[in-house]
Each structure stands twice: as C-alpha cells, then as structure tokens.
Coordinates of C-alpha atoms in Angstrom, one line a residue:
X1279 CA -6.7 -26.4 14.0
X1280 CA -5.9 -27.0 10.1
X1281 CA -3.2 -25.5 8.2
X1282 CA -3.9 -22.4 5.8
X1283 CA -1.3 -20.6 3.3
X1284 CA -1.5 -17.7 2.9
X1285 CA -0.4 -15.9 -0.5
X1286 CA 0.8 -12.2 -0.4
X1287 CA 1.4 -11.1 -4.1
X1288 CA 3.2 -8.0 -3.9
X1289 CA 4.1 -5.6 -6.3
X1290 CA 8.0 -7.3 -7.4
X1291 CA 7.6 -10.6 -5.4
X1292 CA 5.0 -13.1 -4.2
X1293 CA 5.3 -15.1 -1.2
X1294 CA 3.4 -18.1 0.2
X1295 CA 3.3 -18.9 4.2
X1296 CA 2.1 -21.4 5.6
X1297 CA 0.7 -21.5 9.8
X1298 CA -1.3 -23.4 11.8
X1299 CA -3.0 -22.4 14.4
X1300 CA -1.8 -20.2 16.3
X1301 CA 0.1 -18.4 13.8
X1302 CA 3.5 -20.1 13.7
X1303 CA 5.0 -20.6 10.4
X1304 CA 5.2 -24.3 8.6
X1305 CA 6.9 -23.7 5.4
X1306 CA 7.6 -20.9 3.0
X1307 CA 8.4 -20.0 -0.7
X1308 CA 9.2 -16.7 -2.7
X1309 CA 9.1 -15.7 -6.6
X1310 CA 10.0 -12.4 -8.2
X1311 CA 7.3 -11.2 -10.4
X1312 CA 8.4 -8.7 -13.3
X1313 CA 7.7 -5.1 -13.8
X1314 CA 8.2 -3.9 -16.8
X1315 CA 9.4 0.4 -16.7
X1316 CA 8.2 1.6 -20.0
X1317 CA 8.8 5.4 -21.1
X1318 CA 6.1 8.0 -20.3
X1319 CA 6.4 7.1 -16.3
X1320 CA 4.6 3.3 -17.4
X1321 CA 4.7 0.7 -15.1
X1322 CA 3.4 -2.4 -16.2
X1323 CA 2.8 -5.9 -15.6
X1324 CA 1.6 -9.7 -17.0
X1325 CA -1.4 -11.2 -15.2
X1326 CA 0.3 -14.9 -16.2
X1327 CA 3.6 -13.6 -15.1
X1328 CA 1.7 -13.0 -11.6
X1329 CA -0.2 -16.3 -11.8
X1330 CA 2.9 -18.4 -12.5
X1331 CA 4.4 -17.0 -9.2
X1332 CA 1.4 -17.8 -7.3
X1333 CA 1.0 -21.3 -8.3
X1334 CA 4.8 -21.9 -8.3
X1335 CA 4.7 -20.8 -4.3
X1336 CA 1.7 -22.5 -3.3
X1337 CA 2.8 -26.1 -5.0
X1338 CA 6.6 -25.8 -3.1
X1339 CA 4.9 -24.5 0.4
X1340 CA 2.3 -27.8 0.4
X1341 CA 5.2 -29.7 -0.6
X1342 CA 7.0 -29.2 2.3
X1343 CA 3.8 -29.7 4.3
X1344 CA 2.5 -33.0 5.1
X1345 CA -0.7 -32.8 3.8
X1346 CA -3.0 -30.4 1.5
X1347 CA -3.8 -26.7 3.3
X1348 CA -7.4 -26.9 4.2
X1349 CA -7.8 -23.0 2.4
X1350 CA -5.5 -20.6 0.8
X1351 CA -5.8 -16.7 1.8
X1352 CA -5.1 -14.4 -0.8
X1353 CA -3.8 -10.8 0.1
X1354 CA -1.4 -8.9 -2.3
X1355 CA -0.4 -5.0 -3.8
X1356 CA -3.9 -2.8 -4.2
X1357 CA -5.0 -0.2 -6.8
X1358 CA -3.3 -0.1 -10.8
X1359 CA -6.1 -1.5 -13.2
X1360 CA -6.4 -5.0 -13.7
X1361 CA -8.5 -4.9 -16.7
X1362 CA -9.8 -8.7 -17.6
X1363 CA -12.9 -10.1 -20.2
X1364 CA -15.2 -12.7 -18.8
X1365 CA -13.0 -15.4 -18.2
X1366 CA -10.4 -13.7 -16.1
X1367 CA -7.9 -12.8 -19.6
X1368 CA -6.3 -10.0 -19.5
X1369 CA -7.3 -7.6 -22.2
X1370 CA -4.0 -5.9 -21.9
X1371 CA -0.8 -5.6 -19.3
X1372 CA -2.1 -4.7 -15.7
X1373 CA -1.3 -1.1 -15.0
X1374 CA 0.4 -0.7 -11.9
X1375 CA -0.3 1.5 -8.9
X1376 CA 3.2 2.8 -9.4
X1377 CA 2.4 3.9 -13.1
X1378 CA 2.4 7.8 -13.8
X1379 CA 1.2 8.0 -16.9
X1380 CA -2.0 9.5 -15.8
X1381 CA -0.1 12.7 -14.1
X1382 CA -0.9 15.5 -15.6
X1383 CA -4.8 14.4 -15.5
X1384 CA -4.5 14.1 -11.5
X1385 CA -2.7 18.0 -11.9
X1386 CA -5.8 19.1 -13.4
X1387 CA -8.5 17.3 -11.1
X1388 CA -6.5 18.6 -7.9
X1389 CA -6.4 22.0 -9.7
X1390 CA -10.4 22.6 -10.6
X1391 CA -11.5 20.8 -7.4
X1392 CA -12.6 17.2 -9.0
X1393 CA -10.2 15.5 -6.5
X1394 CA -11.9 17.9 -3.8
X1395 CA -15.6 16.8 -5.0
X1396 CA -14.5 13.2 -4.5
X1397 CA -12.6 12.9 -1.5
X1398 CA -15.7 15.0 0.4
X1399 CA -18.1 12.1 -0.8
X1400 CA -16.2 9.1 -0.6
X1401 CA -13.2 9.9 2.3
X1402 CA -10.5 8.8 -0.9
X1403 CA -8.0 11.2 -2.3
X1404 CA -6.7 10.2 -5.9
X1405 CA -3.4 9.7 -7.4
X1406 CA -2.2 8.7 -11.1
X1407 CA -2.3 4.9 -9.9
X1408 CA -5.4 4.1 -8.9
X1409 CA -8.7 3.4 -11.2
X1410 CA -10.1 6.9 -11.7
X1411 CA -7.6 8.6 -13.9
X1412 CA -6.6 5.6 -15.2
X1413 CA -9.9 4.7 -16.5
X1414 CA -10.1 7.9 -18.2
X1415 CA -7.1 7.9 -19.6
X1416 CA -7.7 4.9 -21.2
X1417 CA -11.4 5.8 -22.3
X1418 CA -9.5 8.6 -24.1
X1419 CA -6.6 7.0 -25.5
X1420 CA -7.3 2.7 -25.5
X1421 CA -11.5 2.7 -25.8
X1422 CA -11.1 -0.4 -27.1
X1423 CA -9.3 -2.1 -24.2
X1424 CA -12.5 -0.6 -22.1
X1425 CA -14.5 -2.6 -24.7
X1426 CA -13.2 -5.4 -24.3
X1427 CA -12.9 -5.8 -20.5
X1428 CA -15.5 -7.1 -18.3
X1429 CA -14.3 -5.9 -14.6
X1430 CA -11.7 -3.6 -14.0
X1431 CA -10.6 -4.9 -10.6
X1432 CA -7.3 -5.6 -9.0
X1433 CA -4.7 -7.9 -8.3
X1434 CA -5.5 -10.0 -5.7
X1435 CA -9.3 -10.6 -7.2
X1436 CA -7.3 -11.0 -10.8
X1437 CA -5.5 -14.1 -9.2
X1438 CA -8.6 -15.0 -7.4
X1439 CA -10.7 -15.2 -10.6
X1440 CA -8.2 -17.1 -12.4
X1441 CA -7.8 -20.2 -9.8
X1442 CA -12.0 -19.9 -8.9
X1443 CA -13.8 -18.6 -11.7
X1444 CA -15.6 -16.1 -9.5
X1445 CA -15.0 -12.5 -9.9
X1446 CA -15.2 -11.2 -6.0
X1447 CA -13.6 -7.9 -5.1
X1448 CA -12.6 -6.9 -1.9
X1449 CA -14.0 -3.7 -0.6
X1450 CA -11.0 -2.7 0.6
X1451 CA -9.8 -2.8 -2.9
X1452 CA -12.5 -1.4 -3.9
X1453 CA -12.2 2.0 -1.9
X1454 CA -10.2 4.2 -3.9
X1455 CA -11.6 6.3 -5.0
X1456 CA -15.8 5.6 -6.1
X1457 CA -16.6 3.6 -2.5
X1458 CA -18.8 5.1 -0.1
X1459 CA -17.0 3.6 3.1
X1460 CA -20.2 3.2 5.3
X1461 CA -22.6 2.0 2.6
X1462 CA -20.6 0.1 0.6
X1463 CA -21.5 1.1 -2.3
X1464 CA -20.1 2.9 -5.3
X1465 CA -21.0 7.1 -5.0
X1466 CA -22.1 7.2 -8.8
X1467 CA -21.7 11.2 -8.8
X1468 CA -17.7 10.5 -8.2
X1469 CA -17.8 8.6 -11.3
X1470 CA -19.5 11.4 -13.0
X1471 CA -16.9 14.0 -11.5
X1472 CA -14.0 11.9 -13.1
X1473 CA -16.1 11.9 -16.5
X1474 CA -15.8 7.8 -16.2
X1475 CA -19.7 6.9 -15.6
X1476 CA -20.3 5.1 -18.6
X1477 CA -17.3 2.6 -16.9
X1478 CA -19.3 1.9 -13.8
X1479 CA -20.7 -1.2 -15.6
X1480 CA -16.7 -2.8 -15.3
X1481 CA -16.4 -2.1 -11.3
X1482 CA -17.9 -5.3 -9.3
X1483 CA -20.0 -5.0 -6.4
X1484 CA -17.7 -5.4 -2.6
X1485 CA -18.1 -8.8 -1.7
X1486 CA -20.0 -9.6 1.3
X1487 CA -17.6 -9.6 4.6
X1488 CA -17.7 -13.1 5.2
X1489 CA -17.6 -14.6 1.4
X1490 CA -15.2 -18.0 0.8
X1491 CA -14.6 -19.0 -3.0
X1492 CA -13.2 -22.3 -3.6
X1493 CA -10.8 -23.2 -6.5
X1494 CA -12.6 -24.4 -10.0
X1495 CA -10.9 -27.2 -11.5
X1496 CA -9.0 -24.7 -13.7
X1497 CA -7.4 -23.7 -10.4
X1498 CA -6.7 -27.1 -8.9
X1499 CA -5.1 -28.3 -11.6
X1500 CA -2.8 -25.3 -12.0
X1501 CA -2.3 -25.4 -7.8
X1502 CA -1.8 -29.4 -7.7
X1503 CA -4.6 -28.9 -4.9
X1504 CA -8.4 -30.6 -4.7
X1505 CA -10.8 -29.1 -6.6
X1506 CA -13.5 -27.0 -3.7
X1507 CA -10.3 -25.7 -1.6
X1508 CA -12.0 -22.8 0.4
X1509 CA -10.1 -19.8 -0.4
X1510 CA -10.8 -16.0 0.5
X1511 CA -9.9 -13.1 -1.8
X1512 CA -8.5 -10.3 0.6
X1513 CA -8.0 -7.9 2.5
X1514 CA -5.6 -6.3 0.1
X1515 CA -1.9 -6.0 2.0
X1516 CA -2.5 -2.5 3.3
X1517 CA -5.5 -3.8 6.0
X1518 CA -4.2 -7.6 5.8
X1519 CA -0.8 -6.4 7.6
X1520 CA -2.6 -4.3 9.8
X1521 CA -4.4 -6.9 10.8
X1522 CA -1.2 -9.6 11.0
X1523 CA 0.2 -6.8 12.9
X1524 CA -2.4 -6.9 16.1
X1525 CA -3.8 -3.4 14.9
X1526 CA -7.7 -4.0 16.9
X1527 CA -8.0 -1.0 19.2
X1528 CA -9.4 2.5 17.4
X1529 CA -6.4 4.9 17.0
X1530 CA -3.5 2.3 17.1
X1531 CA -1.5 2.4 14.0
X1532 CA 0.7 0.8 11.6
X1533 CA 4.1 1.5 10.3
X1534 CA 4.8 -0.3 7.0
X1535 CA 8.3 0.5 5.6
X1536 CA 8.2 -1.6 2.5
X1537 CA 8.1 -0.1 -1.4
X1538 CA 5.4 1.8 0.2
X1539 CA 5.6 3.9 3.5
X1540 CA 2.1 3.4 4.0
X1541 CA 0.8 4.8 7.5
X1542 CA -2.6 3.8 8.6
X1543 CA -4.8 4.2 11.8
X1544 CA -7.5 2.2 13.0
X1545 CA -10.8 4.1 13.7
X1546 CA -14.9 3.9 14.6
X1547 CA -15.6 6.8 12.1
X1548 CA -15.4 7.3 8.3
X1549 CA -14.8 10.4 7.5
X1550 CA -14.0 13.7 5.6
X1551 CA -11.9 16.6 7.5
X1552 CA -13.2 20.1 5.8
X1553 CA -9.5 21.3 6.6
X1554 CA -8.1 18.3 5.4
X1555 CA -6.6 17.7 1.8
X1556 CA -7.8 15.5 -0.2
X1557 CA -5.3 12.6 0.1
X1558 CA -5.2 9.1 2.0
X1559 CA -8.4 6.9 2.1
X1560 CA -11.1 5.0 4.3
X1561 CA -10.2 1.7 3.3
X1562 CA -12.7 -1.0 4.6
X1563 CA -12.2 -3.9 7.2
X1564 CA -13.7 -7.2 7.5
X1565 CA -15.4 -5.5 10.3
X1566 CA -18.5 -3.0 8.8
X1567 CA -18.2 -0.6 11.9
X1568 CA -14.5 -0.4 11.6
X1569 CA -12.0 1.8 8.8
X1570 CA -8.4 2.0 8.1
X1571 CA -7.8 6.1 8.0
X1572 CA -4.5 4.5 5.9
X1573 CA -1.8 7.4 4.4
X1574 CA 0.5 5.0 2.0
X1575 CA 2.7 7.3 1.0
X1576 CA 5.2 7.1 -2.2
X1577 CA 8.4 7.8 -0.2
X1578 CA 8.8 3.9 0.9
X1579 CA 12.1 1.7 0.7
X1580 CA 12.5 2.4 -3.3
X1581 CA 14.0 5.7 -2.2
X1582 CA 16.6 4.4 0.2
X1583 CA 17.9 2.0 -2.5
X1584 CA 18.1 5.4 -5.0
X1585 CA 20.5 6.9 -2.4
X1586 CA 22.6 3.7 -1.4
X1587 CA 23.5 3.1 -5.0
X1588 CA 23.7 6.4 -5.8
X1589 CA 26.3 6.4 -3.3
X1590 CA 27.8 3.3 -4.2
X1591 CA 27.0 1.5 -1.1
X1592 CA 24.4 -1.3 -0.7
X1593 CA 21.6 -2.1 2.0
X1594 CA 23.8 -4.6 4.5
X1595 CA 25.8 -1.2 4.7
X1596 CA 22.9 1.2 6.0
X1597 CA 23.7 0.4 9.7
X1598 CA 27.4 1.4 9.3
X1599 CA 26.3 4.1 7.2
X1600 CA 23.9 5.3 9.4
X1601 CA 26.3 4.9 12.6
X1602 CA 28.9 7.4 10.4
X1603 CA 27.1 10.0 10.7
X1604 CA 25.0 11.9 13.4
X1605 CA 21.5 13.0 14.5
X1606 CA 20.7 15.8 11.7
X1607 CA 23.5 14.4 8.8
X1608 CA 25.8 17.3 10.2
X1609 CA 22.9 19.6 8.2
X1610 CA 22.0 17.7 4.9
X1611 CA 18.4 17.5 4.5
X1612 CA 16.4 16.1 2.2
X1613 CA 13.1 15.8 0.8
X1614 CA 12.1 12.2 -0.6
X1615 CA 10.0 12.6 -3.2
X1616 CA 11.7 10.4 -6.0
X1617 CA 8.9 8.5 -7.5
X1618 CA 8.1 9.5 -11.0
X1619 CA 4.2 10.0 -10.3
X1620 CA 5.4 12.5 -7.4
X1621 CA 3.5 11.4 -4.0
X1622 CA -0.1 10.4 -2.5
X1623 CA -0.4 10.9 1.1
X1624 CA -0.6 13.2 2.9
X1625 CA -0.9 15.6 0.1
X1626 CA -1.3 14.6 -3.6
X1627 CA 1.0 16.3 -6.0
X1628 CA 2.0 14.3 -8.8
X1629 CA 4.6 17.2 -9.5
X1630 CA 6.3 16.3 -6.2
X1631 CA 10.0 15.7 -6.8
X1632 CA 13.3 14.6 -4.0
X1633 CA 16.2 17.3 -2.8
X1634 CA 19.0 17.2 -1.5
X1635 CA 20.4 20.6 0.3
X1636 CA 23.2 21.8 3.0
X1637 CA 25.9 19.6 1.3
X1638 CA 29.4 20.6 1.0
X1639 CA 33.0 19.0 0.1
X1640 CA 33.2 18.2 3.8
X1641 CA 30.3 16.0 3.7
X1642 CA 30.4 12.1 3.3
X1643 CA 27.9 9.4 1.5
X1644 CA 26.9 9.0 5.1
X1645 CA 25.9 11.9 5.8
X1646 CA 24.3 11.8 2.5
X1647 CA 22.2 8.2 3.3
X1648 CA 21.3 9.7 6.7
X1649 CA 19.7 12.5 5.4
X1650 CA 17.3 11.0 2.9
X1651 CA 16.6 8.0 6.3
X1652 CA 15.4 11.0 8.0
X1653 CA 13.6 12.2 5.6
X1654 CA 11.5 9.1 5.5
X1655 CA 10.9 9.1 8.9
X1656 CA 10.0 12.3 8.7
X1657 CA 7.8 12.1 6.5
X1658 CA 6.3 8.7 7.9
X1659 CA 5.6 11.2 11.3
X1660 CA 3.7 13.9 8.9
X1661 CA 1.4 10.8 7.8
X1662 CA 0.9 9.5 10.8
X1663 CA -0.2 12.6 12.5
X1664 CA -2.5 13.0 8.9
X1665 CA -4.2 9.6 10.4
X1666 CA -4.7 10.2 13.9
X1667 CA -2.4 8.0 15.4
X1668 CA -3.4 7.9 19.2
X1669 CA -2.5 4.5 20.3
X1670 CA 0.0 2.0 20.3
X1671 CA 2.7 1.9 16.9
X1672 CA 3.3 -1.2 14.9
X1673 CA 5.9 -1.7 12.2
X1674 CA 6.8 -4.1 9.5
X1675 CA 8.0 -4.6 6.3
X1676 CA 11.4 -4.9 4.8
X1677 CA 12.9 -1.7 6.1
X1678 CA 12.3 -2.9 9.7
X1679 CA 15.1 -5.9 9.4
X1680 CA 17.4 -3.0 9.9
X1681 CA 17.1 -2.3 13.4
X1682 CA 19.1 1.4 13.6
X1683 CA 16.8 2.8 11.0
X1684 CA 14.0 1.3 12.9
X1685 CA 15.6 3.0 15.8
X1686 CA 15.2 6.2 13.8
X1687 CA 11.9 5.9 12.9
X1688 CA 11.3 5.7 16.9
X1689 CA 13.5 8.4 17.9
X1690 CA 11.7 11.0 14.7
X1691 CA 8.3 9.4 16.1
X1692 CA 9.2 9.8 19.4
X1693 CA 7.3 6.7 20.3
X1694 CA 7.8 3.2 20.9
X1695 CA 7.7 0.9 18.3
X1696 CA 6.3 -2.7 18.2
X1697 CA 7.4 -5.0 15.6
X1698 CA 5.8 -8.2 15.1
X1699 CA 8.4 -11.2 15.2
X1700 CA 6.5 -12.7 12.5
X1701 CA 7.9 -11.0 9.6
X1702 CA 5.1 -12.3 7.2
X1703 CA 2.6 -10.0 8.7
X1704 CA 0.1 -9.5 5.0
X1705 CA -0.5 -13.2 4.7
X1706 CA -0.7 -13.9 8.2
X1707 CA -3.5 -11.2 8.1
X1708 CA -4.7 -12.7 5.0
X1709 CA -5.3 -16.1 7.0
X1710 CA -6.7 -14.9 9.9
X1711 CA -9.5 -13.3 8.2
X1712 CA -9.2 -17.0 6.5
X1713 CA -10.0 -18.5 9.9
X1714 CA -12.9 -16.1 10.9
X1715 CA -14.7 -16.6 7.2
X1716 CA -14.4 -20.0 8.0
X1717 CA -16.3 -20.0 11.6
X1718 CA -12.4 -21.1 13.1
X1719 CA -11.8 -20.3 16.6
X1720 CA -8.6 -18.1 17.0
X1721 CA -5.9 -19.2 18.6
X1722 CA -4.8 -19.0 21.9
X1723 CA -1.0 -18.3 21.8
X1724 CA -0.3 -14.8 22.0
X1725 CA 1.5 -12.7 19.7
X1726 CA 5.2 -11.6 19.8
X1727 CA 6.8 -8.5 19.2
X1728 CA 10.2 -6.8 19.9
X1729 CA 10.0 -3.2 21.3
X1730 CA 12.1 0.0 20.4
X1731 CA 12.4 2.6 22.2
X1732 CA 13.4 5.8 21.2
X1733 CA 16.4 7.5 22.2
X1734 CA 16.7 10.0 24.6
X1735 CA 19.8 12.2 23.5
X1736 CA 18.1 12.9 20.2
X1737 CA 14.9 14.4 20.5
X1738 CA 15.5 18.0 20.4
X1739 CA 17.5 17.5 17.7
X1740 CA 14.7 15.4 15.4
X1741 CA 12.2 17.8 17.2
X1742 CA 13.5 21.2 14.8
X1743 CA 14.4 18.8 12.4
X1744 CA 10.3 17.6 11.5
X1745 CA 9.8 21.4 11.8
X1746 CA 12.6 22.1 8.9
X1747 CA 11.1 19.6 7.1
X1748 CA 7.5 20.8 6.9
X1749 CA 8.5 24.4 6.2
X1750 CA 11.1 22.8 3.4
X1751 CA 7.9 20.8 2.3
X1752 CA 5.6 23.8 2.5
X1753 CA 8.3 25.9 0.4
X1754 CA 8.8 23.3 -2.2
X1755 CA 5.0 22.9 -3.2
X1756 CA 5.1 26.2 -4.2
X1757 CA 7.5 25.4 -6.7
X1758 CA 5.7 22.5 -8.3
X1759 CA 3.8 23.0 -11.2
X1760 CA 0.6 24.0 -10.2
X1761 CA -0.7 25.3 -6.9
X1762 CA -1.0 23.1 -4.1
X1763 CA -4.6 21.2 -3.8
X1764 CA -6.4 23.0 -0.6
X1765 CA -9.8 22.0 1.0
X1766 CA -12.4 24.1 0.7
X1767 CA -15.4 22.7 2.0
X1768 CA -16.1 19.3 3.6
X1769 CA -19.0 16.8 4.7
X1770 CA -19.0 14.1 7.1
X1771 CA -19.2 10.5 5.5
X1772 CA -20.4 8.9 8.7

C-alpha cells in the first residue's frame, strides 16, 4: 500500500509522519509555531507562521522518503477563530482556543442560561475559546474584521484552504458550539441565543464524510509536491488520536495528556443529560452513527510545567520528583486550575483558578510537584466519569513518555491503561481516515500498545483522595465569581 504523511499542526508545534501501510513510521520532522501572549488573557497566532511550519515538515519528511506521498492527511489543534477573506488571507491573527479574552461574556451566558439553551440543543458546552463568544466579541469590538472575512473556520481547514483552494470544514471542527450532532447541520436558534445570527453567513457547511481535496498549484509549489495530491482536511486532533489510538468499541475511551487533558468516550448516542452541566461536546466522527462524548479539559501538561519551574526543577526530573514523595504528597493538595480563561470540561467557569493547601515548612518541592500530578489525574478521573467511560482506557500524548505519572494516572483511575507504541497517534489517525476516503484496504498488522497497571498499595489512599478533591472542587466554585452554571432542563439530541 502507498505512503501517506500525515500533518498534525498543533497548537506550539507541527509535526509531519510519514507510514505505510500498516502504520509503521518512514520518516519524521518537527517545527515550533509561535504564540504570541498579549495582555487581556490574548492568545494569538500568524496563519503564515503556521503555513511555513507545515510546508517546511512536509518537504524534509518526503525528502527522506524515496518517492512523493501518494496523499497528505491533515489533523491539527481545534476551536479559536480562524477568520480568513476569499482567498484563504487572514483578515487578522488567528485567535486561539487558549485565548480568554472573551471571559467575562462566557460568565454572563453561563449565568442567564444562554450556555444552558445551547448545550440542550446542540450537546456543546461553550468556553472563551471557541467561535461563539468570540464572534461576538469581535461583532462588538472588531465589526470590521467580521466584514472583511469570508469563513470563520479553523486551523486545520485554514491550512487546508491555503495549499487547495477549497474551503472544507470538518464537522468535527465544526461542533462547538452551533452543530446539531445527528443532522449535521448548524441549530440556527443557538446562533440567535449567542446574539451572532447575522455571522452564520461566515460558518461553512460540514464536509461530506468521505470528501478528498487535492493541492492547487498554489500548494504544490509551496509543498515541492505534484499539483492534484489527494489530501483530506481532518478529523481535528481530538477524534484523529482517538482514532490513532484504536478507540472503535462504544464506551472505550481516550486519555490525552498533552497541553490539553482532553478525555473522550466513544458512543452510539448524541446526547444531552438534563442533570448534566453544560460543558464538553458531541464531536462528530467519520462514522455518521458514531460521537466522541469528548471532555478536553484546561488542566493538561501546561500546568505541570507551572509547578516544575516554579519549583526550580525541570521535566526529566518528575520521575525523581515524583518517587520523593508519597501517595497523597504527605497532605498537599491541589486544585489545577491555572489557565487564564479558567476551565471547560467538566464544568465551565472561566473564573476557575489553581490552589495549593496543607503545605508547611516540613514539606519539599516534591511533595509540592506530586500534589498538583494528582490533581491532574484527578481531575482527568472527574472527566472521564463526565464521559461515560465503560470500556477499555487509551492514553497518549506528551505526558505519557513519563511512565510513573502514567503510573499515577492508572493507580487515581484505578484502571489499566493502554498506550499506543506509536507515539504519533493524531496524524496516524489523520491517515487512516486518509486511507478509508481513499477506498484503501487497512492493514493487516496489528496495533501495539504497552499496558499499565495500577498499583495495588495505593488505592484506598487515591480513593479519599478523588473524594477531597471533588468537595475541595465543590467548595471552591462557590468562591468564584459568579454562581456555578447548573442544569435546569434538558432534551435529548438523538
């Protein structure tokens, strides 16, 4: 079978794989893409800054290959704005889904039931970074960067429009928050709850499960590919690493520790929960009858790499950190909330904020790491339960090279964990969705994983720990500004 590449352009770097296949990996290449922090809780970044990375990986991959890819797959980081005019220009820096400048409009929509109105129609909760506030923000404060714009999309179909000319959204992209999940369509009355109706005109219909682009000559020139390449646009890396992961059965799950602790579960059924809070989303597969219930919450990796260098220590440290201290951090708890638009799943608060409590002079930066590692896991268990995990557990992403905190994770979870041996789990999804849109058999070699168990001296312990944590959780939300979004009524989507 040929050779595809697939492309995951993620949120600080963009890497290129390519397999054959069955799966194995050729060659490789990596770029760093820039964020630019700006004041106000802004996160920003350069569609051409992302482009260069992409063509820059793809040319030094097919180099070491020895011949031309017969497709590229595109996957990459989902929500942010990606606002572009006709010919795939930005009309201003890409807002990232990291960005917080659209807070305190999320605080109100929690608080008089607009995030409540949506998530009961469309199965989608709502946080600062994804389209809905952040079309309204800008329809209040940048109109004319709305006027100029003709799609307000995403990353992956930003880089896709710029090497194909066509402008093809994902619908997993496209979920959050206006998709109806089972029709496909956009629910036009949760645009008129976020006030943003007049912007429906810049969202672009799903694309067809099954579409293939192929690269204009704009695009094989800046690739140093042939002009007509096949090339799919999506799954974004949420559902593409699910499905590099073996995720196929309903209720098996997913475990990415990256930038995002994103938890997802594989069901039959979109839906709403009437008990529920309005967080997390339906996020579309290739597959119509199948959904991602997928809880990617804000607590990910960026939070560990606070606490190591507020502690002076560095991530090839965390397993002698961890190994310093015990089960519980000898009573330090925290809570780790440290991203400046506050969290998204399982609850959305953008007033959410990090602790830490219990510590004394007797205490050690150990102790100190350990505690906010729990915390994580603890609050990738809370998620997980939010998404009905039932089956099997994979993980991946960059937190999983370190095998004691994935040994954590199992022993918090209390499950076994599998983790792919293929690391490059989002564009080996990305291409195997490749391979089906292109009528490809699959191939025969089976996947590998390496299994953790979890421990069986710690379980009582990690057992009142989760409990702390939820009433430290519970205790803390009343302390944010503003109350706590609850459900109060509820509709099945499907």
């Amino acid at each position: 079978m040929s050779v595809i590449i697939g492309v995951d352009i993620g949120t600080s770097v963009t890497k290129a794989v390519a397999f054959d296949g069955e799966g194995r990996p050729l060659a490789s290449a990596t770029r760093r893409s820039h964020l630019e922090r700006l004041p106000g809780s802004r996160v920003e970044q350069d569609l051409d800054d992302v482009v260069r990375t992409v063509a820059e990986v793809v040319r030094e991959t097919t180099a070491a290959l020895p011949a031309p890819p017969a497709a590229l797959a595109l996957t990459g980081q989902g929500d942010g704005l990606w606002l572009r005019d006709g010919q795939g220009r930005a009309v201003r820096p890409a807002i990232s889904w990291m960005d917080g400048r659209a807070s305190d409009r999320v605080a109100g929509w929690l608080a008089d039931g607009t995030v409540q109105r949506v998530y009961t129609r469309t199965g989608s909760g709502m946080f600062p970074g994804c389209h809905a506030p952040l079309l309204a923000h800008l329809q209040e404060h940048e109109p004319e960067s709305l006027r100029s714009a003709a799609v307000a999309g995403y990353c992956v179909d930003a880089v896709a429009q710029r090497l194909t000319g066509s402008i093809s959204v994902d619908a997993s992209d496209a979920t959050l928050p206006f998709l109806d999940p089972v029709t496909r369509t956009y629910a036009q009355e949760a645009l008129a709850a976020c006030g943003i109706e007049s912007q429906a005109r810049l969202l672009a219909p799903p694309a067809a499960p099954g579409t293939v682009l192929s690269l204009d000559t704009q695009g094989a020139a800046l690739l140093d590919l042939p002009v007509g390449l096949p090339l799919t646009s999506g799954p974004y890396d949420l559902p593409a690493c699910a499905i590099g992961s073996g995720v196929r059965e309903v209720g098996d799950g997913l475990l990415i520790v990256g930038t995002t602790l994103a938890c997802q579960v594989l069901t039959d059924r979109a839906r709403t929960d009437s008990y529920a809070e309005p967080a997390g989303m339906s996020l579309c597969t290739p597959d119509p009858g199948r959904w991602l219930r997928s809880m990617p919450a804000m607590v990910g990796t960026a939070a560990l790499e606070w606490i190591l260098t507020l502690t002076g220590t560095a991530t090839a440290d965390l397993g002698a950190l961890l190994a310093d201290s015990t089960p519980g951090a000898r009573g330090v708890t925290a809570l780790p909330f440290l991203s400046d638009a506050g969290e998204r799943a399982p609850f959305v608060d953008p007033q959410a904020r990090g602790q830490l409590d219990g510590l004394t002079l007797a205490h050690t930066r150990a102790d100190v790491v350990r505690a906010m590692c729990e915390a994580i896991g603890y609050a990738a268990r809370h998620c997980l339960e939010a998404a009905g995990l039932s089956g099997t557990l994979a993980a991946c992403g960059g937190g999983t090279r370190s095998g004691p905190w994935t040994q954590l994770f199992a022993d918090i979870l209390g499950r076994e964990i599998r983790v792919p041996v293929e690391s490059e789990v989002g564009a080996l999804g990305a291409v195997r969705v490749a391979r089906r849109f292109l009528g490809e058999p699959a191939g025969t070699k089976a996947q590998l994983f390496h299994t953790v168990e979890p421990g069986e001296g710690c379980r009582e312990v990690y057992e009142d720990g989760y409990a702390a944590y939820r009433t430290a959780l519970a205790a803390a939300r009343t302390q944010w500004d503003g109350p706590p979004a609850r459900a109060t009524t509820g509709a099945s989507v499907a």
